[in-house]
Amino acid sequence: MGEPRRPDRVAEAIREEVATFLAEGAKDPRIRAFVTVTAVDVTRDLRHATVFVSLMGDEADKKKTVEGLASVATHLRSKLGKSLRLRSAPEIHFRADESVARASRIESLLAQIRDEREQQEPTAPGDATGDAGPSTD
């Protein structure tokens, strides 16, 4: 029964190793954008790992960074095999995770709506707030 959880444990270990590698040992000059490992998805047979990364920077830097990450994937695979002591290390595939950028965009839109509503609110006391409603004496 422990088998379904093993890919999850391996995915978490891979996430930690990849984050450490990118923070300390990535030597590819194309990796220019700020990279954060957000998640790792590992197939049940542990042969493939999709690493989701959040990239901060302009579009050109993001594109170059994705190319750089793809080029270090084989080196990273051998490093993972040694550090995690797996019989065969999974193939590493990097994917841009747009969820952080999407959440930031949604947050800014909500803030903009809030600001617009505050500017349109009536300033007279009791208008549309229900504070000075009719008395029930």
PDB file of C-alpha atoms in Angstrom:
ATOM      1  CA  MET A   1       0.000   0.000   0.000  1.00  0.00           C
ATOM      2  CA  GLY A   2       2.994   2.361   0.291  1.00  0.00           C
ATOM      3  CA  GLU A   3       3.507   2.366  -3.494  1.00  0.00           C
ATOM      4  CA  PRO A   4       1.154   5.250  -4.445  1.00  0.00           C
ATOM      5  CA  ARG A   5       2.967   7.589  -2.062  1.00  0.00           C
ATOM      6  CA  ARG A   6       6.468   6.834  -3.351  1.00  0.00           C
ATOM      7  CA  PRO A   7       6.156   9.070  -6.452  1.00  0.00           C
ATOM      8  CA  ASP A   8       5.047  11.896  -4.157  1.00  0.00           C
ATOM      9  CA  ARG A   9       8.068  11.424  -1.898  1.00  0.00           C
ATOM     10  CA  VAL A  10      10.415  11.241  -4.884  1.00  0.00           C
ATOM     11  CA  ALA A  11       8.792  14.353  -6.389  1.00  0.00           C
ATOM     12  CA  GLU A  12       9.349  16.313  -3.178  1.00  0.00           C
ATOM     13  CA  ALA A  13      12.986  15.163  -2.984  1.00  0.00           C
ATOM     14  CA  ILE A  14      13.495  16.155  -6.630  1.00  0.00           C
ATOM     15  CA  ARG A  15      11.917  19.567  -5.981  1.00  0.00           C
ATOM     16  CA  GLU A  16      14.349  20.219  -3.133  1.00  0.00           C
ATOM     17  CA  GLU A  17      17.381  19.036  -5.115  1.00  0.00           C
ATOM     18  CA  VAL A  18      16.478  21.053  -8.219  1.00  0.00           C
ATOM     19  CA  ALA A  19      15.852  24.189  -6.151  1.00  0.00           C
ATOM     20  CA  THR A  20      19.234  23.791  -4.454  1.00  0.00           C
ATOM     21  CA  PHE A  21      20.950  23.131  -7.775  1.00  0.00           C
ATOM     22  CA  LEU A  22      19.424  26.220  -9.377  1.00  0.00           C
ATOM     23  CA  ALA A  23      20.282  28.384  -6.374  1.00  0.00           C
ATOM     24  CA  GLU A  24      23.881  27.196  -6.060  1.00  0.00           C
ATOM     25  CA  GLY A  25      25.190  25.285  -9.028  1.00  0.00           C
ATOM     26  CA  ALA A  26      23.524  26.298 -12.299  1.00  0.00           C
ATOM     27  CA  LYS A  27      26.377  27.588 -14.446  1.00  0.00           C
ATOM     28  CA  ASP A  28      24.495  28.115 -17.716  1.00  0.00           C
ATOM     29  CA  PRO A  29      24.683  31.824 -18.632  1.00  0.00           C
ATOM     30  CA  ARG A  30      21.250  31.626 -20.275  1.00  0.00           C
ATOM     31  CA  ILE A  31      19.598  31.149 -16.880  1.00  0.00           C
ATOM     32  CA  ARG A  32      19.089  34.847 -16.212  1.00  0.00           C
ATOM     33  CA  ALA A  33      15.534  35.124 -14.945  1.00  0.00           C
ATOM     34  CA  PHE A  34      14.752  34.596 -11.274  1.00  0.00           C
ATOM     35  CA  VAL A  35      13.701  30.917 -11.097  1.00  0.00           C
ATOM     36  CA  THR A  36      11.552  29.339  -8.390  1.00  0.00           C
ATOM     37  CA  VAL A  37      10.650  25.649  -8.408  1.00  0.00           C
ATOM     38  CA  THR A  38       6.929  25.532  -7.649  1.00  0.00           C
ATOM     39  CA  ALA A  39       6.133  21.831  -8.080  1.00  0.00           C
ATOM     40  CA  VAL A  40       7.348  18.529  -9.468  1.00  0.00           C
ATOM     41  CA  ASP A  41       5.139  15.883 -11.022  1.00  0.00           C
ATOM     42  CA  VAL A  42       6.620  12.378 -11.306  1.00  0.00           C
ATOM     43  CA  THR A  43       5.095   9.530 -13.299  1.00  0.00           C
ATOM     44  CA  ARG A  44       4.162   6.380 -11.382  1.00  0.00           C
ATOM     45  CA  ASP A  45       7.070   4.446 -12.899  1.00  0.00           C
ATOM     46  CA  LEU A  46       9.489   7.241 -11.839  1.00  0.00           C
ATOM     47  CA  ARG A  47      10.877   7.566 -15.375  1.00  0.00           C
ATOM     48  CA  HIS A  48       9.797  11.158 -16.059  1.00  0.00           C
ATOM     49  CA  ALA A  49       9.689  14.212 -13.833  1.00  0.00           C
ATOM     50  CA  THR A  50       8.077  17.459 -14.901  1.00  0.00           C
ATOM     51  CA  VAL A  51       9.529  20.367 -12.956  1.00  0.00           C
ATOM     52  CA  PHE A  52       7.292  23.430 -12.852  1.00  0.00           C
ATOM     53  CA  VAL A  53       9.194  26.682 -12.476  1.00  0.00           C
ATOM     54  CA  SER A  54       8.042  30.227 -11.945  1.00  0.00           C
ATOM     55  CA  LEU A  55      10.137  32.714 -13.902  1.00  0.00           C
ATOM     56  CA  MET A  56      10.495  36.397 -13.097  1.00  0.00           C
ATOM     57  CA  GLY A  57      11.960  38.750 -15.667  1.00  0.00           C
ATOM     58  CA  ASP A  58      11.175  40.044 -19.121  1.00  0.00           C
ATOM     59  CA  GLU A  59      10.046  37.728 -21.914  1.00  0.00           C
ATOM     60  CA  ALA A  60      13.487  37.511 -23.539  1.00  0.00           C
ATOM     61  CA  ASP A  61      15.107  36.475 -20.257  1.00  0.00           C
ATOM     62  CA  LYS A  62      12.351  33.926 -19.625  1.00  0.00           C
ATOM     63  CA  LYS A  63      12.838  32.369 -23.055  1.00  0.00           C
ATOM     64  CA  LYS A  64      16.617  32.162 -22.624  1.00  0.00           C
ATOM     65  CA  THR A  65      16.167  30.719 -19.131  1.00  0.00           C
ATOM     66  CA  VAL A  66      13.868  27.961 -20.404  1.00  0.00           C
ATOM     67  CA  GLU A  67      16.493  27.093 -23.037  1.00  0.00           C
ATOM     68  CA  GLY A  68      19.199  27.055 -20.355  1.00  0.00           C
ATOM     69  CA  LEU A  69      17.118  24.843 -18.089  1.00  0.00           C
ATOM     70  CA  ALA A  70      16.553  22.381 -20.921  1.00  0.00           C
ATOM     71  CA  SER A  71      20.300  22.211 -21.530  1.00  0.00           C
ATOM     72  CA  VAL A  72      21.160  21.492 -17.871  1.00  0.00           C
ATOM     73  CA  ALA A  73      18.459  18.808 -17.580  1.00  0.00           C
ATOM     74  CA  THR A  74      20.791  15.910 -18.437  1.00  0.00           C
ATOM     75  CA  HIS A  75      23.445  17.084 -15.982  1.00  0.00           C
ATOM     76  CA  LEU A  76      20.762  17.532 -13.369  1.00  0.00           C
ATOM     77  CA  ARG A  77      19.413  14.043 -14.074  1.00  0.00           C
ATOM     78  CA  SER A  78      22.765  12.405 -13.294  1.00  0.00           C
ATOM     79  CA  LYS A  79      23.148  14.552 -10.185  1.00  0.00           C
ATOM     80  CA  LEU A  80      19.677  13.484  -8.996  1.00  0.00           C
ATOM     81  CA  GLY A  81      20.453   9.829  -9.619  1.00  0.00           C
ATOM     82  CA  LYS A  82      23.508  10.037  -7.374  1.00  0.00           C
ATOM     83  CA  SER A  83      22.023  12.161  -4.610  1.00  0.00           C
ATOM     84  CA  LEU A  84      18.681  10.327  -4.386  1.00  0.00           C
ATOM     85  CA  ARG A  85      20.230   6.885  -4.952  1.00  0.00           C
ATOM     86  CA  LEU A  86      17.624   5.880  -7.514  1.00  0.00           C
ATOM     87  CA  ARG A  87      18.160   2.857  -9.747  1.00  0.00           C
ATOM     88  CA  SER A  88      17.409   5.002 -12.766  1.00  0.00           C
ATOM     89  CA  ALA A  89      17.027   8.734 -12.508  1.00  0.00           C
ATOM     90  CA  PRO A  90      13.935  10.226 -14.144  1.00  0.00           C
ATOM     91  CA  GLU A  91      14.166  12.330 -17.285  1.00  0.00           C
ATOM     92  CA  ILE A  92      13.740  15.961 -16.318  1.00  0.00           C
ATOM     93  CA  HIS A  93      11.332  18.192 -18.241  1.00  0.00           C
ATOM     94  CA  PHE A  94      10.987  21.861 -17.308  1.00  0.00           C
ATOM     95  CA  ARG A  95       7.677  23.681 -17.724  1.00  0.00           C
ATOM     96  CA  ALA A  96       6.929  27.317 -17.003  1.00  0.00           C
ATOM     97  CA  ASP A  97       4.380  27.665 -14.223  1.00  0.00           C
ATOM     98  CA  GLU A  98       2.223  30.674 -14.995  1.00  0.00           C
ATOM     99  CA  SER A  99       0.059  30.320 -11.871  1.00  0.00           C
ATOM    100  CA  VAL A 100       2.122  32.809  -9.843  1.00  0.00           C
ATOM    101  CA  ALA A 101       1.966  35.441 -12.594  1.00  0.00           C
ATOM    102  CA  ARG A 102      -1.741  34.734 -13.084  1.00  0.00           C
ATOM    103  CA  ALA A 103      -2.424  35.113  -9.354  1.00  0.00           C
ATOM    104  CA  SER A 104      -0.491  38.385  -9.295  1.00  0.00           C
ATOM    105  CA  ARG A 105      -2.501  39.675 -12.247  1.00  0.00           C
ATOM    106  CA  ILE A 106      -5.789  38.715 -10.565  1.00  0.00           C
ATOM    107  CA  GLU A 107      -4.691  40.411  -7.351  1.00  0.00           C
ATOM    108  CA  SER A 108      -3.845  43.634  -9.180  1.00  0.00           C
ATOM    109  CA  LEU A 109      -7.207  43.582 -10.992  1.00  0.00           C
ATOM    110  CA  LEU A 110      -9.052  43.090  -7.702  1.00  0.00           C
ATOM    111  CA  ALA A 111      -7.118  45.974  -6.144  1.00  0.00           C
ATOM    112  CA  GLN A 112      -8.007  48.152  -9.124  1.00  0.00           C
ATOM    113  CA  ILE A 113     -11.716  47.284  -8.729  1.00  0.00           C
ATOM    114  CA  ARG A 114     -11.521  48.025  -4.988  1.00  0.00           C
ATOM    115  CA  ASP A 115      -9.950  51.425  -5.685  1.00  0.00           C
ATOM    116  CA  GLU A 116     -12.621  52.281  -8.261  1.00  0.00           C
ATOM    117  CA  ARG A 117     -15.402  51.320  -5.844  1.00  0.00           C
ATOM    118  CA  GLU A 118     -13.885  53.433  -3.067  1.00  0.00           C
ATOM    119  CA  GLN A 119     -13.794  56.444  -5.404  1.00  0.00           C
ATOM    120  CA  GLN A 120     -17.447  55.942  -6.415  1.00  0.00           C
ATOM    121  CA  GLU A 121     -18.824  55.424  -2.887  1.00  0.00           C
ATOM    122  CA  PRO A 122     -21.127  58.158  -1.630  1.00  0.00           C
ATOM    123  CA  THR A 123     -19.607  60.221   1.151  1.00  0.00           C
ATOM    124  CA  ALA A 124     -22.832  61.193   2.946  1.00  0.00           C
ATOM    125  CA  PRO A 125     -23.350  59.268   6.222  1.00  0.00           C
ATOM    126  CA  GLY A 126     -25.901  56.489   5.970  1.00  0.00           C
ATOM    127  CA  ASP A 127     -25.931  56.327   2.151  1.00  0.00           C
ATOM    128  CA  ALA A 128     -25.908  52.720   0.960  1.00  0.00           C
ATOM    129  CA  THR A 129     -24.177  51.495   4.121  1.00  0.00           C
ATOM    130  CA  GLY A 130     -27.156  50.735   6.319  1.00  0.00           C
ATOM    131  CA  ASP A 131     -25.652  52.555   9.306  1.00  0.00           C
ATOM    132  CA  ALA A 132     -28.377  55.167   9.718  1.00  0.00           C
ATOM    133  CA  GLY A 133     -31.398  53.065   8.806  1.00  0.00           C
ATOM    134  CA  PRO A 134     -34.901  53.618  10.179  1.00  0.00           C
ATOM    135  CA  SER A 135     -35.371  53.224  13.902  1.00  0.00           C
ATOM    136  CA  THR A 136     -37.570  50.384  15.220  1.00  0.00           C
ATOM    137  CA  ASP A 137     -38.696  51.931  18.538  1.00  0.00           C
TER     138      ASP A 137
END
